[in-house]
Amino acid sequence: MVGWIEDIVARGIRRPGYEADNWTETFVVDRLREMGLDVRTEPVTVTRWEPLRWSLTVTPEGATPFELDCSPLPYAAPTAGIELDLVRHDPEAPTAAAGHAALVDARLVRLPADAVAGFGSVPDDLAGRIYDPDGTLTGQEHVLPHTAQRNRIADPVFQAGAAAFIGTLLDHPTDSHRYFVPYHGEPLPGPGVWISGTDGEHLHDLLARGPVRARLEVESTSEPFESHTVIADLPGADDDVVLVG
C-alpha cells in the first residue's frame, strides 16, 4: 500500500482534470480489478482550473515597489493586471474593503491532539476516545488544513464588495503561501492570491504606517471536464450493503 501511495504521489498534483488525476483514476480501476472486484466508473463533471502566471506587487506610499511570493486563489477570476488600495478586511465591518484589495487573515485551526476523535463522523459513544496508552498525544496539537470558514473563506469578502482577495496564511506549520482553498469548483467574482503569514504581518505593519497599493496579475484557465467516480462491488451473501469510501 505504501508503494501505491509513492507511485501516485510521483505523478504530481492531482487536481480535478489534471493528468495525474486521470492517471490515478485508471490506476485505481486496475488495482481493484486485480483484486477480483466488479468495477465501474460513473461520470461527474468537474471544473478543470489551471493557473498559468501570477504575481503580487506592493507599493507603500513614498516607497519602492516590491514583489511578494504568492499562490493564486483557486477558481478566482483572472486579471491582466489590477492595481488597488490595500485595506485590512474586518469581519465586523467587511464593506470597509469594498472596491479595494482586501487583506484577509486566514488562521488555520489548531486542536488538542487527544480531542481530534471527538470531531467529524466519530460516533457519540466514541467521541473523545483515542487509544494512546503511552500518552504520546498529551499536550500536542493537531493542525487542520482548514480555517474555520473552510471552502467559503472568500465568499463574504467578495460579497461585501472587495475587488480582490489577498489571504495571509496564519499559523501555517511551514509559513507557506501554497494553499489550494477553496476547492469547491465554483468561479469567484474577483482575483486573489495567498501569501505567507510572515508576509501578511509585514503588510499589516505597512498599513499601520500609511496607504499601500497592491497590484495583482493572474492568468488562468477554467473549463468543464468529465472525471469519474470509481466504484467497486464485492458481492455478498445477503442484501445488506457495506459502503467504504
PDB file of C-alpha atoms in Angstrom:
ATOM      1  CA  MET A   1       0.000   0.000   0.000  1.00  0.00           C
ATOM      2  CA  VAL A   2       2.852   2.401   0.766  1.00  0.00           C
ATOM      3  CA  GLY A   3       4.258   1.584  -2.666  1.00  0.00           C
ATOM      4  CA  TRP A   4       0.951   2.512  -4.295  1.00  0.00           C
ATOM      5  CA  ILE A   5       0.965   5.836  -2.455  1.00  0.00           C
ATOM      6  CA  GLU A   6       4.519   6.509  -3.633  1.00  0.00           C
ATOM      7  CA  ASP A   7       3.539   5.729  -7.248  1.00  0.00           C
ATOM      8  CA  ILE A   8       0.528   8.049  -7.102  1.00  0.00           C
ATOM      9  CA  VAL A   9       2.359  10.932  -5.437  1.00  0.00           C
ATOM     10  CA  ALA A  10       5.154  10.644  -8.009  1.00  0.00           C
ATOM     11  CA  ARG A  11       2.677  11.530 -10.771  1.00  0.00           C
ATOM     12  CA  GLY A  12       2.368  15.084  -9.461  1.00  0.00           C
ATOM     13  CA  ILE A  13      -0.525  17.326  -8.427  1.00  0.00           C
ATOM     14  CA  ARG A  14      -3.907  15.581  -8.659  1.00  0.00           C
ATOM     15  CA  ARG A  15      -6.298  18.471  -9.086  1.00  0.00           C
ATOM     16  CA  PRO A  16      -9.571  17.729 -10.927  1.00  0.00           C
ATOM     17  CA  GLY A  17      -8.924  17.134 -14.610  1.00  0.00           C
ATOM     18  CA  TYR A  18      -5.120  17.167 -14.282  1.00  0.00           C
ATOM     19  CA  GLU A  19      -3.082  14.444 -15.979  1.00  0.00           C
ATOM     20  CA  ALA A  20      -2.036  12.963 -12.622  1.00  0.00           C
ATOM     21  CA  ASP A  21      -5.669  12.762 -11.514  1.00  0.00           C
ATOM     22  CA  ASN A  22      -6.697  10.994 -14.720  1.00  0.00           C
ATOM     23  CA  TRP A  23      -3.785   8.556 -14.368  1.00  0.00           C
ATOM     24  CA  THR A  24      -4.761   7.798 -10.774  1.00  0.00           C
ATOM     25  CA  GLU A  25      -8.341   7.074 -11.825  1.00  0.00           C
ATOM     26  CA  THR A  26      -7.108   4.338 -14.178  1.00  0.00           C
ATOM     27  CA  PHE A  27      -4.591   3.110 -11.587  1.00  0.00           C
ATOM     28  CA  VAL A  28      -7.357   2.612  -9.008  1.00  0.00           C
ATOM     29  CA  VAL A  29      -9.564   0.790 -11.522  1.00  0.00           C
ATOM     30  CA  ASP A  30      -6.737  -1.589 -12.397  1.00  0.00           C
ATOM     31  CA  ARG A  31      -5.820  -2.346  -8.770  1.00  0.00           C
ATOM     32  CA  LEU A  32      -9.422  -3.063  -7.801  1.00  0.00           C
ATOM     33  CA  ARG A  33      -9.949  -5.356 -10.782  1.00  0.00           C
ATOM     34  CA  GLU A  34      -6.763  -7.227  -9.877  1.00  0.00           C
ATOM     35  CA  MET A  35      -8.445  -7.959  -6.539  1.00  0.00           C
ATOM     36  CA  GLY A  36     -11.325  -9.611  -8.367  1.00  0.00           C
ATOM     37  CA  LEU A  37     -13.919  -6.897  -7.691  1.00  0.00           C
ATOM     38  CA  ASP A  38     -16.655  -5.776 -10.081  1.00  0.00           C
ATOM     39  CA  VAL A  39     -15.554  -2.259 -11.097  1.00  0.00           C
ATOM     40  CA  ARG A  40     -17.400   0.521 -12.877  1.00  0.00           C
ATOM     41  CA  THR A  41     -16.927   4.266 -13.324  1.00  0.00           C
ATOM     42  CA  GLU A  42     -19.585   6.944 -13.120  1.00  0.00           C
ATOM     43  CA  PRO A  43     -19.048  10.288 -14.914  1.00  0.00           C
ATOM     44  CA  VAL A  44     -19.067  13.507 -12.945  1.00  0.00           C
ATOM     45  CA  THR A  45     -18.479  16.975 -14.391  1.00  0.00           C
ATOM     46  CA  VAL A  46     -15.784  18.944 -12.576  1.00  0.00           C
ATOM     47  CA  THR A  47     -14.043  22.242 -13.220  1.00  0.00           C
ATOM     48  CA  ARG A  48     -10.501  21.987 -14.505  1.00  0.00           C
ATOM     49  CA  TRP A  49      -8.834  25.159 -13.224  1.00  0.00           C
ATOM     50  CA  GLU A  50      -5.193  25.799 -14.068  1.00  0.00           C
ATOM     51  CA  PRO A  51      -3.164  28.882 -13.097  1.00  0.00           C
ATOM     52  CA  LEU A  52      -0.567  29.867 -15.688  1.00  0.00           C
ATOM     53  CA  ARG A  53       1.042  33.041 -14.348  1.00  0.00           C
ATOM     54  CA  TRP A  54       0.574  35.164 -11.240  1.00  0.00           C
ATOM     55  CA  SER A  55       2.235  37.939  -9.248  1.00  0.00           C
ATOM     56  CA  LEU A  56       1.628  40.388  -6.397  1.00  0.00           C
ATOM     57  CA  THR A  57       3.431  43.727  -6.284  1.00  0.00           C
ATOM     58  CA  VAL A  58       3.107  46.003  -3.261  1.00  0.00           C
ATOM     59  CA  THR A  59       3.855  49.738  -3.158  1.00  0.00           C
ATOM     60  CA  PRO A  60       3.829  51.569   0.193  1.00  0.00           C
ATOM     61  CA  GLU A  61       3.273  55.308  -0.116  1.00  0.00           C
ATOM     62  CA  GLY A  62       6.527  57.028  -0.988  1.00  0.00           C
ATOM     63  CA  ALA A  63       8.475  53.782  -1.141  1.00  0.00           C
ATOM     64  CA  THR A  64       9.835  51.445  -3.810  1.00  0.00           C
ATOM     65  CA  PRO A  65       7.507  48.704  -5.101  1.00  0.00           C
ATOM     66  CA  PHE A  66       8.402  45.145  -4.175  1.00  0.00           C
ATOM     67  CA  GLU A  67       7.059  41.732  -5.133  1.00  0.00           C
ATOM     68  CA  LEU A  68       5.821  39.070  -2.695  1.00  0.00           C
ATOM     69  CA  ASP A  69       5.806  35.328  -3.231  1.00  0.00           C
ATOM     70  CA  CYS A  70       2.241  34.153  -3.595  1.00  0.00           C
ATOM     71  CA  SER A  71      -0.066  31.450  -4.916  1.00  0.00           C
ATOM     72  CA  PRO A  72      -3.234  32.134  -6.912  1.00  0.00           C
ATOM     73  CA  LEU A  73      -6.592  31.779  -5.190  1.00  0.00           C
ATOM     74  CA  PRO A  74      -8.268  28.696  -6.752  1.00  0.00           C
ATOM     75  CA  TYR A  75     -11.182  29.410  -9.085  1.00  0.00           C
ATOM     76  CA  ALA A  76     -10.761  33.174  -8.707  1.00  0.00           C
ATOM     77  CA  ALA A  77     -11.287  35.417 -11.718  1.00  0.00           C
ATOM     78  CA  PRO A  78      -8.180  36.049 -13.820  1.00  0.00           C
ATOM     79  CA  THR A  79      -6.905  39.584 -14.331  1.00  0.00           C
ATOM     80  CA  ALA A  80      -4.359  41.012 -16.761  1.00  0.00           C
ATOM     81  CA  GLY A  81      -3.417  43.486 -14.054  1.00  0.00           C
ATOM     82  CA  ILE A  82      -5.392  45.340 -11.402  1.00  0.00           C
ATOM     83  CA  GLU A  83      -3.979  47.948  -9.002  1.00  0.00           C
ATOM     84  CA  LEU A  84      -5.933  48.816  -5.868  1.00  0.00           C
ATOM     85  CA  ASP A  85      -5.615  50.301  -2.412  1.00  0.00           C
ATOM     86  CA  LEU A  86      -4.896  47.597   0.138  1.00  0.00           C
ATOM     87  CA  VAL A  87      -7.371  47.561   3.035  1.00  0.00           C
ATOM     88  CA  ARG A  88      -7.472  45.247   6.037  1.00  0.00           C
ATOM     89  CA  HIS A  89     -10.544  43.000   5.997  1.00  0.00           C
ATOM     90  CA  ASP A  90     -12.593  43.388   9.158  1.00  0.00           C
ATOM     91  CA  PRO A  91     -15.241  40.634   9.571  1.00  0.00           C
ATOM     92  CA  GLU A  92     -17.249  43.057  11.742  1.00  0.00           C
ATOM     93  CA  ALA A  93     -17.224  45.745   9.025  1.00  0.00           C
ATOM     94  CA  PRO A  94     -16.496  43.898   5.749  1.00  0.00           C
ATOM     95  CA  THR A  95     -17.789  46.679   3.464  1.00  0.00           C
ATOM     96  CA  ALA A  96     -14.845  48.860   4.503  1.00  0.00           C
ATOM     97  CA  ALA A  97     -12.815  46.968   1.881  1.00  0.00           C
ATOM     98  CA  ALA A  98     -15.406  47.418  -0.871  1.00  0.00           C
ATOM     99  CA  GLY A  99     -13.732  48.355  -4.140  1.00  0.00           C
ATOM    100  CA  HIS A 100     -10.298  47.629  -2.706  1.00  0.00           C
ATOM    101  CA  ALA A 101      -7.888  44.722  -2.290  1.00  0.00           C
ATOM    102  CA  ALA A 102      -8.884  43.064   0.992  1.00  0.00           C
ATOM    103  CA  LEU A 103      -6.089  41.754   3.217  1.00  0.00           C
ATOM    104  CA  VAL A 104      -7.714  38.710   4.820  1.00  0.00           C
ATOM    105  CA  ASP A 105      -6.207  36.912   7.808  1.00  0.00           C
ATOM    106  CA  ALA A 106      -6.768  33.162   7.435  1.00  0.00           C
ATOM    107  CA  ARG A 107      -5.823  31.295  10.582  1.00  0.00           C
ATOM    108  CA  LEU A 108      -5.526  27.516  10.405  1.00  0.00           C
ATOM    109  CA  VAL A 109      -7.473  25.636  13.063  1.00  0.00           C
ATOM    110  CA  ARG A 110      -5.451  24.004  15.831  1.00  0.00           C
ATOM    111  CA  LEU A 111      -6.936  21.418  18.185  1.00  0.00           C
ATOM    112  CA  PRO A 112      -5.594  19.415  21.130  1.00  0.00           C
ATOM    113  CA  ALA A 113      -4.355  16.195  19.546  1.00  0.00           C
ATOM    114  CA  ASP A 114      -6.160  13.989  22.054  1.00  0.00           C
ATOM    115  CA  ALA A 115      -9.505  15.666  21.242  1.00  0.00           C
ATOM    116  CA  VAL A 116      -9.475  15.069  17.491  1.00  0.00           C
ATOM    117  CA  ALA A 117     -11.534  11.871  17.777  1.00  0.00           C
ATOM    118  CA  GLY A 118     -14.424  13.929  19.107  1.00  0.00           C
ATOM    119  CA  PHE A 119     -14.998  15.626  15.771  1.00  0.00           C
ATOM    120  CA  GLY A 120     -16.331  14.656  12.364  1.00  0.00           C
ATOM    121  CA  SER A 121     -18.048  11.318  11.900  1.00  0.00           C
ATOM    122  CA  VAL A 122     -16.920   9.596  15.106  1.00  0.00           C
ATOM    123  CA  PRO A 123     -19.942   8.028  16.870  1.00  0.00           C
ATOM    124  CA  ASP A 124     -21.068   9.797  20.048  1.00  0.00           C
ATOM    125  CA  ASP A 125     -20.130   6.845  22.227  1.00  0.00           C
ATOM    126  CA  LEU A 126     -16.547   7.046  20.928  1.00  0.00           C
ATOM    127  CA  ALA A 127     -16.198  10.848  20.865  1.00  0.00           C
ATOM    128  CA  GLY A 128     -13.000  11.987  22.500  1.00  0.00           C
ATOM    129  CA  ARG A 129     -11.639   8.455  22.939  1.00  0.00           C
ATOM    130  CA  ILE A 130      -8.259   7.622  21.480  1.00  0.00           C
ATOM    131  CA  TYR A 131      -6.201   4.525  22.162  1.00  0.00           C
ATOM    132  CA  ASP A 132      -2.952   6.119  23.332  1.00  0.00           C
ATOM    133  CA  PRO A 133      -1.719   4.073  26.322  1.00  0.00           C
ATOM    134  CA  ASP A 134       1.635   5.887  26.475  1.00  0.00           C
ATOM    135  CA  GLY A 135       0.087   9.359  26.414  1.00  0.00           C
ATOM    136  CA  THR A 136       2.036  10.402  23.333  1.00  0.00           C
ATOM    137  CA  LEU A 137      -0.670  12.891  22.291  1.00  0.00           C
ATOM    138  CA  THR A 138      -0.919  14.687  25.619  1.00  0.00           C
ATOM    139  CA  GLY A 139      -0.039  18.341  25.218  1.00  0.00           C
ATOM    140  CA  GLN A 140       0.295  18.040  21.447  1.00  0.00           C
ATOM    141  CA  GLU A 141      -1.636  19.958  18.776  1.00  0.00           C
ATOM    142  CA  HIS A 142      -3.309  18.800  15.592  1.00  0.00           C
ATOM    143  CA  VAL A 143      -3.158  21.398  12.818  1.00  0.00           C
ATOM    144  CA  LEU A 144      -6.083  21.123  10.418  1.00  0.00           C
ATOM    145  CA  PRO A 145      -5.550  22.098   6.755  1.00  0.00           C
ATOM    146  CA  HIS A 146      -8.523  24.469   7.038  1.00  0.00           C
ATOM    147  CA  THR A 147      -9.626  27.739   8.529  1.00  0.00           C
ATOM    148  CA  ALA A 148     -12.916  27.946  10.407  1.00  0.00           C
ATOM    149  CA  GLN A 149     -14.587  29.119   7.159  1.00  0.00           C
ATOM    150  CA  ARG A 150     -13.170  26.213   5.152  1.00  0.00           C
ATOM    151  CA  ASN A 151     -14.221  26.403   1.474  1.00  0.00           C
ATOM    152  CA  ARG A 152     -16.218  29.613   1.948  1.00  0.00           C
ATOM    153  CA  ILE A 153     -13.466  31.846   3.226  1.00  0.00           C
ATOM    154  CA  ALA A 154     -13.523  34.132   0.156  1.00  0.00           C
ATOM    155  CA  ASP A 155     -17.309  34.357  -0.234  1.00  0.00           C
ATOM    156  CA  PRO A 156     -18.110  37.022   2.393  1.00  0.00           C
ATOM    157  CA  VAL A 157     -15.135  39.095   1.256  1.00  0.00           C
ATOM    158  CA  PHE A 158     -16.357  39.353  -2.329  1.00  0.00           C
ATOM    159  CA  GLN A 159     -19.994  39.604  -1.243  1.00  0.00           C
ATOM    160  CA  ALA A 160     -19.048  42.705   0.752  1.00  0.00           C
ATOM    161  CA  GLY A 161     -17.735  44.298  -2.439  1.00  0.00           C
ATOM    162  CA  ALA A 162     -13.989  43.666  -2.298  1.00  0.00           C
ATOM    163  CA  ALA A 163     -12.374  43.904  -5.731  1.00  0.00           C
ATOM    164  CA  ALA A 164      -9.568  41.469  -4.883  1.00  0.00           C
ATOM    165  CA  PHE A 165      -8.641  38.960  -2.178  1.00  0.00           C
ATOM    166  CA  ILE A 166      -5.202  38.743  -0.564  1.00  0.00           C
ATOM    167  CA  GLY A 167      -5.205  35.956   2.011  1.00  0.00           C
ATOM    168  CA  THR A 168      -2.476  35.617   4.594  1.00  0.00           C
ATOM    169  CA  LEU A 169      -1.966  32.094   5.979  1.00  0.00           C
ATOM    170  CA  LEU A 170      -1.529  32.413   9.712  1.00  0.00           C
ATOM    171  CA  ASP A 171      -0.193  29.535  11.821  1.00  0.00           C
ATOM    172  CA  HIS A 172       0.879  27.515   8.789  1.00  0.00           C
ATOM    173  CA  PRO A 173       3.465  24.958  10.005  1.00  0.00           C
ATOM    174  CA  THR A 174       5.963  25.941   7.279  1.00  0.00           C
ATOM    175  CA  ASP A 175       4.897  29.588   6.843  1.00  0.00           C
ATOM    176  CA  SER A 176       3.881  28.713   3.288  1.00  0.00           C
ATOM    177  CA  HIS A 177       1.699  30.524   0.770  1.00  0.00           C
ATOM    178  CA  ARG A 178       0.778  27.336  -1.128  1.00  0.00           C
ATOM    179  CA  TYR A 179      -2.864  26.631  -0.346  1.00  0.00           C
ATOM    180  CA  PHE A 180      -5.475  25.047  -2.627  1.00  0.00           C
ATOM    181  CA  VAL A 181      -8.557  26.509  -0.942  1.00  0.00           C
ATOM    182  CA  PRO A 182     -11.330  26.943  -1.893  1.00  0.00           C
ATOM    183  CA  TYR A 183     -11.648  23.738  -3.921  1.00  0.00           C
ATOM    184  CA  HIS A 184     -15.418  23.765  -4.474  1.00  0.00           C
ATOM    185  CA  GLY A 185     -15.004  24.303  -8.233  1.00  0.00           C
ATOM    186  CA  GLU A 186     -17.235  27.381  -8.280  1.00  0.00           C
ATOM    187  CA  PRO A 187     -15.994  30.573 -10.002  1.00  0.00           C
ATOM    188  CA  LEU A 188     -15.214  33.542  -7.774  1.00  0.00           C
ATOM    189  CA  PRO A 189     -16.079  37.079  -8.969  1.00  0.00           C
ATOM    190  CA  GLY A 190     -12.657  38.643  -8.441  1.00  0.00           C
ATOM    191  CA  PRO A 191      -8.935  37.828  -8.480  1.00  0.00           C
ATOM    192  CA  GLY A 192      -6.999  36.716  -5.462  1.00  0.00           C
ATOM    193  CA  VAL A 193      -3.768  35.272  -4.098  1.00  0.00           C
ATOM    194  CA  TRP A 194      -2.443  33.608  -0.959  1.00  0.00           C
ATOM    195  CA  ILE A 195       0.645  34.904   0.843  1.00  0.00           C
ATOM    196  CA  SER A 196       2.555  33.579   3.861  1.00  0.00           C
ATOM    197  CA  GLY A 197       1.759  34.585   7.409  1.00  0.00           C
ATOM    198  CA  THR A 198       5.084  36.401   7.695  1.00  0.00           C
ATOM    199  CA  ASP A 199       4.420  38.482   4.586  1.00  0.00           C
ATOM    200  CA  GLY A 200       0.897  39.152   5.812  1.00  0.00           C
ATOM    201  CA  GLU A 201       2.230  40.545   9.081  1.00  0.00           C
ATOM    202  CA  HIS A 202       4.590  42.747   7.076  1.00  0.00           C
ATOM    203  CA  LEU A 203       1.663  44.151   5.080  1.00  0.00           C
ATOM    204  CA  HIS A 204      -0.268  44.832   8.279  1.00  0.00           C
ATOM    205  CA  ASP A 205       2.739  46.781   9.597  1.00  0.00           C
ATOM    206  CA  LEU A 206       2.923  48.814   6.393  1.00  0.00           C
ATOM    207  CA  LEU A 207      -0.796  49.608   6.536  1.00  0.00           C
ATOM    208  CA  ALA A 208      -0.365  50.861  10.092  1.00  0.00           C
ATOM    209  CA  ARG A 209       2.128  53.432   8.769  1.00  0.00           C
ATOM    210  CA  GLY A 210       0.185  54.647   5.761  1.00  0.00           C
ATOM    211  CA  PRO A 211      -1.528  53.847   2.444  1.00  0.00           C
ATOM    212  CA  VAL A 212      -0.405  50.806   0.462  1.00  0.00           C
ATOM    213  CA  ARG A 213      -1.173  49.897  -3.147  1.00  0.00           C
ATOM    214  CA  ALA A 214      -1.358  46.309  -4.393  1.00  0.00           C
ATOM    215  CA  ARG A 215      -1.126  45.128  -7.996  1.00  0.00           C
ATOM    216  CA  LEU A 216      -2.302  41.625  -8.908  1.00  0.00           C
ATOM    217  CA  GLU A 217      -1.777  39.745 -12.139  1.00  0.00           C
ATOM    218  CA  VAL A 218      -3.343  36.303 -12.508  1.00  0.00           C
ATOM    219  CA  GLU A 219      -3.612  34.344 -15.734  1.00  0.00           C
ATOM    220  CA  SER A 220      -5.579  31.103 -15.560  1.00  0.00           C
ATOM    221  CA  THR A 221      -7.900  28.821 -17.499  1.00  0.00           C
ATOM    222  CA  SER A 222     -11.133  27.235 -16.307  1.00  0.00           C
ATOM    223  CA  GLU A 223     -13.226  24.723 -18.206  1.00  0.00           C
ATOM    224  CA  PRO A 224     -15.601  21.803 -17.551  1.00  0.00           C
ATOM    225  CA  PHE A 225     -14.068  18.338 -17.533  1.00  0.00           C
ATOM    226  CA  GLU A 226     -15.597  14.866 -17.255  1.00  0.00           C
ATOM    227  CA  SER A 227     -13.988  12.996 -14.391  1.00  0.00           C
ATOM    228  CA  HIS A 228     -15.182   9.705 -12.931  1.00  0.00           C
ATOM    229  CA  THR A 229     -16.042   8.166  -9.604  1.00  0.00           C
ATOM    230  CA  VAL A 230     -14.586   4.678  -9.332  1.00  0.00           C
ATOM    231  CA  ILE A 231     -16.946   2.139  -7.746  1.00  0.00           C
ATOM    232  CA  ALA A 232     -16.130  -1.483  -6.937  1.00  0.00           C
ATOM    233  CA  ASP A 233     -18.634  -4.116  -5.800  1.00  0.00           C
ATOM    234  CA  LEU A 234     -17.849  -7.214  -3.763  1.00  0.00           C
ATOM    235  CA  PRO A 235     -20.999  -9.366  -3.907  1.00  0.00           C
ATOM    236  CA  GLY A 236     -22.116 -10.629  -0.507  1.00  0.00           C
ATOM    237  CA  ALA A 237     -24.336 -13.375   0.815  1.00  0.00           C
ATOM    238  CA  ASP A 238     -27.331 -11.120   1.624  1.00  0.00           C
ATOM    239  CA  ASP A 239     -28.894  -7.795   0.640  1.00  0.00           C
ATOM    240  CA  ASP A 240     -27.121  -5.719   3.284  1.00  0.00           C
ATOM    241  CA  VAL A 241     -24.687  -3.137   1.895  1.00  0.00           C
ATOM    242  CA  VAL A 242     -21.427  -2.046   3.495  1.00  0.00           C
ATOM    243  CA  LEU A 243     -20.204   1.176   1.889  1.00  0.00           C
ATOM    244  CA  VAL A 244     -16.495   2.039   2.160  1.00  0.00           C
ATOM    245  CA  GLY A 245     -15.247   5.410   0.906  1.00  0.00           C
TER     246      GLY A 245
END
